[in-house]
XYZ file of C-alpha atoms in Angstrom:
417
model
C 0.244 0.403 -0.110
C 1.309 3.631 -0.881
C 1.523 6.476 1.697
C -1.190 8.255 0.442
C -3.376 5.279 0.766
C -2.324 4.992 3.935
C -3.023 8.883 4.910
C -6.551 8.233 3.847
C -7.096 5.612 6.408
C -6.314 7.939 9.117
C -8.129 10.451 8.497
C -11.849 9.374 6.132
C -15.048 7.777 8.102
C -17.710 5.981 7.154
C -19.649 8.855 6.095
C -17.195 10.688 4.340
C -14.896 11.522 1.618
C -11.181 10.857 2.000
C -9.331 13.418 3.442
C -6.262 13.639 1.088
C -5.836 11.231 -2.162
C -2.498 11.227 -3.736
C -2.835 13.953 -6.236
C -2.398 16.611 -3.475
C 1.166 15.478 -2.875
C 3.221 18.127 -4.559
C 6.493 18.284 -3.015
C 9.203 15.566 -2.203
C 11.613 16.839 0.811
C 14.694 15.022 0.566
C 17.036 13.455 3.020
C 19.593 15.647 4.524
C 21.635 13.023 5.496
C 21.486 13.075 9.039
C 22.093 9.802 11.052
C 20.086 7.867 13.307
C 20.985 8.826 17.181
C 23.215 6.443 19.355
C 22.140 5.546 22.748
C 26.070 6.173 23.560
C 25.941 9.905 22.290
C 23.700 10.489 25.000
C 25.659 9.321 28.055
C 27.630 11.931 28.439
C 24.186 14.434 29.317
C 24.049 14.631 33.030
C 21.278 15.814 34.914
C 22.233 18.935 37.228
C 20.354 20.415 39.988
C 17.929 23.247 39.758
C 19.376 26.642 39.562
C 20.352 28.149 43.345
C 18.657 31.011 44.226
C 14.721 31.404 45.633
C 15.724 28.607 48.045
C 12.989 29.108 50.026
C 10.822 27.944 47.275
C 8.328 24.651 48.125
C 9.158 21.743 45.421
C 6.890 19.383 45.575
C 7.956 17.829 41.934
C 8.642 14.034 42.015
C 11.564 15.038 39.378
C 13.787 17.183 37.863
C 15.202 17.586 34.256
C 17.528 20.089 34.223
C 19.772 19.483 31.204
C 18.550 22.223 28.951
C 20.434 25.571 29.293
C 17.993 27.923 28.825
C 14.430 28.317 28.628
C 12.387 25.898 27.986
C 9.755 26.728 25.430
C 7.815 23.440 24.682
C 6.996 20.382 26.312
C 4.772 17.381 25.361
C 4.058 13.907 27.031
C 4.174 10.796 25.240
C 0.448 9.488 24.516
C 0.819 6.648 26.715
C 5.132 5.982 27.693
C 6.186 7.767 30.480
C 8.356 10.107 28.314
C 8.375 13.611 27.482
C 9.917 15.353 24.897
C 11.153 18.915 25.538
C 12.918 22.457 23.245
C 14.313 25.469 24.111
C 16.234 28.544 23.935
C 19.605 26.512 23.472
C 18.740 25.204 19.896
C 17.762 21.291 21.356
C 15.234 18.955 21.817
C 15.666 16.411 24.173
C 13.528 13.056 24.766
C 13.701 11.917 28.248
C 12.582 9.501 30.613
C 10.220 11.546 33.343
C 10.330 8.935 36.344
C 14.502 9.293 36.562
C 15.148 12.216 34.494
C 17.262 10.500 31.878
C 18.279 11.337 28.002
C 17.017 8.995 25.913
C 17.980 11.136 22.929
C 19.572 14.299 22.390
C 17.478 16.204 19.391
C 19.872 18.308 17.475
C 19.943 19.975 14.054
C 18.587 23.259 14.928
C 20.258 26.346 14.348
C 18.193 28.749 16.650
C 15.269 28.291 19.217
C 13.138 25.122 19.486
C 10.030 26.648 20.337
C 7.902 23.738 19.504
C 8.280 20.099 20.207
C 5.275 17.084 20.099
C 4.666 13.191 19.855
C 2.534 12.021 16.700
C -0.538 10.836 18.412
C 0.366 7.369 17.979
C 3.687 8.204 19.938
C 5.689 6.953 16.997
C 7.090 10.411 16.066
C 8.574 13.094 17.641
C 8.122 16.727 15.593
C 10.506 20.044 16.633
C 9.966 22.977 15.327
C 12.142 26.144 15.216
C 12.916 29.591 14.798
C 15.183 28.967 12.420
C 12.393 27.689 9.913
C 13.291 24.086 10.459
C 10.793 21.299 11.141
C 12.765 17.755 11.875
C 11.377 14.681 12.599
C 12.397 11.719 14.486
C 10.929 7.901 14.590
C 10.545 5.130 17.164
C 12.874 2.350 16.205
C 12.041 -1.334 16.802
C 8.667 -2.157 18.545
C 10.300 -3.761 22.288
C 10.355 -0.381 23.926
C 10.579 3.532 23.223
C 14.010 3.817 23.989
C 15.653 4.130 21.128
C 14.836 6.725 17.574
C 16.507 7.639 14.631
C 16.632 11.126 12.818
C 13.798 11.024 9.708
C 13.830 13.862 8.051
C 13.612 17.702 7.959
C 10.863 19.439 6.307
C 11.221 23.008 5.102
C 9.505 25.734 4.357
C 8.041 28.022 6.623
C 10.369 31.435 7.837
C 9.816 30.870 11.635
C 8.292 28.099 13.149
C 5.336 29.363 15.742
C 3.419 26.027 16.308
C 3.235 22.323 15.261
C 0.066 20.096 15.585
C -0.170 16.449 14.631
C -3.671 15.012 13.167
C -5.508 13.272 15.922
C -5.395 10.309 14.095
C -2.645 10.041 11.759
C 1.027 10.718 10.900
C 0.191 14.473 9.471
C 1.650 17.574 10.837
C 0.424 21.550 10.537
C 2.653 24.414 11.409
C 2.015 28.061 11.287
C 4.719 30.339 10.448
C 5.287 33.976 11.031
C 5.578 34.824 7.555
C 1.490 34.406 7.770
C 1.446 30.436 5.637
C 0.167 27.392 7.557
C 1.706 24.221 6.313
C 0.868 20.304 5.937
C 2.823 17.514 5.688
C 2.535 13.711 5.418
C 5.037 11.589 7.097
C 7.181 9.427 7.347
C 7.264 10.692 3.330
C 7.885 14.297 4.029
C 5.600 15.292 0.950
C 3.940 18.953 1.348
C 0.219 18.298 0.962
C -1.016 22.035 1.505
C 0.447 25.253 2.083
C -2.449 27.708 3.370
C -1.945 31.523 2.550
C -5.109 33.584 3.800
C -3.440 35.671 6.209
C -1.740 38.456 6.231
C 0.662 38.418 9.797
C 1.929 35.455 12.020
C 0.016 32.576 12.783
C -0.295 32.679 16.183
C -2.214 29.454 16.593
C -3.867 26.957 14.890
C -5.627 23.117 16.060
C -7.209 20.031 13.598
C -10.633 20.243 14.401
C -11.030 17.045 17.186
C -12.993 14.883 14.448
C -9.951 15.572 12.038
C -11.599 16.565 9.545
C -11.081 20.549 9.391
C -8.149 23.401 10.114
C -8.755 26.026 12.104
C -6.553 29.326 11.941
C -5.779 32.367 13.714
C -3.628 35.472 13.055
C -1.591 38.758 14.384
C -4.049 39.905 12.090
C -7.111 39.559 13.526
C -8.134 37.322 11.172
C -9.345 33.439 11.898
C -9.944 31.007 8.987
C -11.582 27.916 8.950
C -10.225 25.388 6.314
C -10.702 22.304 4.164
C -7.435 20.190 4.093
C -8.112 18.662 0.950
C -8.146 22.583 -0.597
C -5.945 25.973 -0.426
C -9.110 27.975 -0.319
C -11.179 28.754 3.233
C -14.537 27.629 4.037
C -14.553 30.828 5.494
C -12.603 33.920 7.218
C -13.619 35.880 9.998
C -11.594 39.152 10.077
C -11.174 42.597 12.283
C -13.902 44.412 9.456
C -16.562 42.122 11.162
C -17.680 44.119 14.041
C -18.374 41.476 16.150
C -15.219 39.994 15.846
C -12.535 42.932 16.394
C -9.817 41.353 18.565
C -6.860 43.154 17.839
C -4.441 40.604 17.102
C -5.538 36.897 18.338
C -3.119 34.757 20.123
C -5.240 31.770 20.856
C -7.892 29.242 20.259
C -9.360 25.940 21.025
C -12.215 23.844 19.453
C -14.348 21.911 21.394
C -14.597 18.320 21.021
C -17.954 18.038 18.983
C -15.890 19.981 16.559
C -18.793 22.456 16.429
C -17.391 25.715 18.012
C -14.192 27.669 18.293
C -12.817 29.887 20.877
C -10.561 32.382 20.580
C -8.787 35.174 22.163
C -6.904 37.805 21.452
C -4.808 41.075 22.719
C -7.608 43.234 23.635
C -8.769 40.871 27.000
C -11.854 39.807 24.507
C -13.096 36.706 23.481
C -15.434 35.355 21.289
C -17.435 32.128 20.585
C -17.247 31.149 16.711
C -19.744 28.590 15.133
C -17.841 26.552 12.827
C -20.967 25.208 10.772
C -22.025 29.018 10.152
C -19.091 30.763 10.113
C -19.878 33.212 12.760
C -19.748 34.673 16.357
C -22.286 33.684 18.372
C -20.972 34.656 21.838
C -18.537 36.928 23.299
C -16.934 36.854 27.114
C -15.782 39.536 28.392
C -14.088 38.564 32.014
C -10.331 39.618 31.173
C -9.568 43.072 31.826
C -9.339 45.105 29.137
C -5.657 45.014 27.558
C -4.251 42.299 28.919
C -3.989 39.030 26.399
C -5.695 35.908 26.465
C -2.689 33.242 26.540
C -4.588 30.271 26.387
C -8.192 28.659 25.920
C -9.201 25.206 27.156
C -12.580 23.378 26.453
C -13.783 21.192 29.660
C -16.558 18.548 29.382
C -17.982 18.817 32.708
C -20.336 15.504 31.693
C -17.577 13.412 30.803
C -19.349 12.266 27.373
C -18.365 15.298 24.944
C -22.312 15.890 24.202
C -22.779 18.112 27.592
C -23.389 22.101 27.162
C -19.785 23.350 26.662
C -17.857 24.703 29.608
C -14.587 26.632 28.299
C -11.264 28.117 30.427
C -9.514 31.265 28.974
C -6.428 32.474 30.540
C -5.135 35.798 30.529
C -2.056 37.887 31.369
C -4.216 39.518 34.028
C -3.701 36.488 36.401
C -7.037 35.188 35.641
C -8.541 31.560 34.061
C -11.815 31.946 33.315
C -14.632 29.464 33.373
C -17.462 30.332 31.141
C -20.829 27.901 30.499
C -21.375 28.741 26.724
C -24.765 27.583 27.571
C -25.594 30.637 29.102
C -22.439 32.492 28.040
C -22.109 33.718 31.844
C -18.745 33.495 33.670
C -19.112 30.475 36.303
C -16.253 30.876 38.005
C -13.070 32.543 38.442
C -9.526 31.045 38.903
C -6.766 33.212 39.892
C -2.492 33.478 39.845
C -0.506 36.362 40.735
C 0.883 37.054 37.237
C -0.243 35.716 33.936
C -1.623 32.717 32.915
C 0.445 31.106 30.301
C -0.818 27.110 29.419
C -4.551 25.521 30.625
C -4.776 21.694 30.180
C -7.636 20.082 30.796
C -7.361 16.306 32.191
C -9.124 13.441 30.559
C -11.953 11.684 31.266
C -13.233 10.058 33.925
C -11.850 13.879 35.267
C -12.656 15.639 32.562
C -13.801 18.550 35.233
C -10.246 18.897 36.486
C -8.165 21.714 34.504
C -4.542 22.339 35.436
C -3.397 25.857 34.808
C 0.294 27.510 34.672
C 1.802 30.867 35.164
C 4.414 33.325 35.052
C 3.812 33.397 38.635
C 6.318 30.384 38.752
C 3.394 27.865 39.451
C 1.109 25.402 38.424
C -2.085 24.658 39.976
C -5.093 21.820 39.603
C -8.774 23.556 39.510
C -11.876 21.625 39.798
C -14.174 23.689 37.164
C -17.268 22.309 38.820
C -16.532 24.662 41.660
C -13.649 26.326 41.217
C -11.978 24.843 44.230
C -7.946 24.751 44.359
C -7.331 21.041 44.450
C -3.340 21.163 44.263
C -0.453 23.617 43.526
C 2.954 22.808 42.099
C 5.742 24.141 42.965
C 9.558 24.365 42.659
C 9.911 26.198 39.505
C 12.534 29.739 39.783
C 10.550 31.631 36.630
C 7.667 31.799 34.773
C 6.527 28.409 33.016
C 6.190 28.838 29.667
C 4.848 25.372 28.607
C 3.064 22.391 30.242
C 1.726 18.858 29.302
C -0.153 16.495 30.879
C 1.070 12.689 30.984
C 0.076 9.143 32.060
C -3.542 9.636 31.481
C -3.460 12.552 33.576
C -1.612 11.466 36.350
C 1.280 13.911 35.771
C 1.942 17.205 34.591
C 5.412 18.172 33.298
C 6.406 21.748 33.267
C 8.782 23.352 31.538
C 10.174 27.087 32.923
C 12.350 30.427 31.927
C 14.475 28.984 34.872
C 16.156 25.747 32.235
C 14.449 23.923 34.356
C 11.596 20.849 33.378
C 9.601 19.660 36.462
C 6.892 16.716 36.957
C 4.308 17.080 39.573
C 1.715 14.601 39.977
C -1.601 16.453 39.034
C -3.250 16.016 42.096
C -2.689 15.210 45.639
C -0.814 11.888 46.107
C -3.331 10.278 48.240
C -6.084 10.722 45.577
C -3.945 10.557 42.883
């Protein structure tokens, strides 16, 4: 079976036509001659101690990883294994073991900061994206364990990579760039499947819809575009010229589990709810301070079924995480940090009422969105937290900080976790 046919299996379903066919593939990316990493190459990497200073900080983490030499901009946990991949200001990525901090493989080849790092949905590949415009892919070797990885290919096209997203079910990778373009690649071939050009400024955020059939992107220029991945022509576009949609620069977005709504936040502190079926604004949420950027959006499934009335949490530079009921467009609760909220993570079922917030106040916090109650505070970082990811079915949260450290915490208090 050829790769185009394999891709179709990932992204088609019983009712719909195939997502991609071979005619959509138009460019081969050659291998640049990099060779598989050897575990022995990593033996010299040493896990150090956290930076000194702020010695009065209570550290309730399980594990430290301090091999990065500079801020950690990206972190992602493996979907099933006790592994994380991180990327940083030191132009490096690492796959490492969250139980003991051991380096599994050092991900080299970038010439500028690694600002995105993520495992594919099946956990068989890792992608790193850099400010150098490179997207580099590694692949698991063998089937015995996840200790051996090899370099697969380098993807080029974007000017500077801002974010990466893997397809929810296939080895298809999406990247947003500061040059206003969005790129879609098929792996393992590395073929370019689509280049989306509809924004006029850096593409700050983007997502596949959870059903895998559509893509939503949003830009610094204040526009949001809804795409069919098979076409370079937008299904619809909302821009600041639409009076109800003026958010200034868009900084964050999320799509609900049923792929019907997008919630987007901007630098003005405003939040808009967009119907993806109608292509129009259906709500405005106004809980953040004016002029305070909305940096994170996360849907929460309080019913645990995916079909309950929507609840969404928005996090801003005002230090607030606002919990919204999308049935009434009203504020349910306000969760507070002492500085900007940088990331929001939704816990998987059966504890989908839990959310973890990360902040520039050096802490993460686990909350019950039903009541607004603080379940646990995670401390130990000596600087702002820039990235975070849930691992091992949500039982742990792994964070990356401006202090060069990655920390691993239990999401809940140990007795109840």
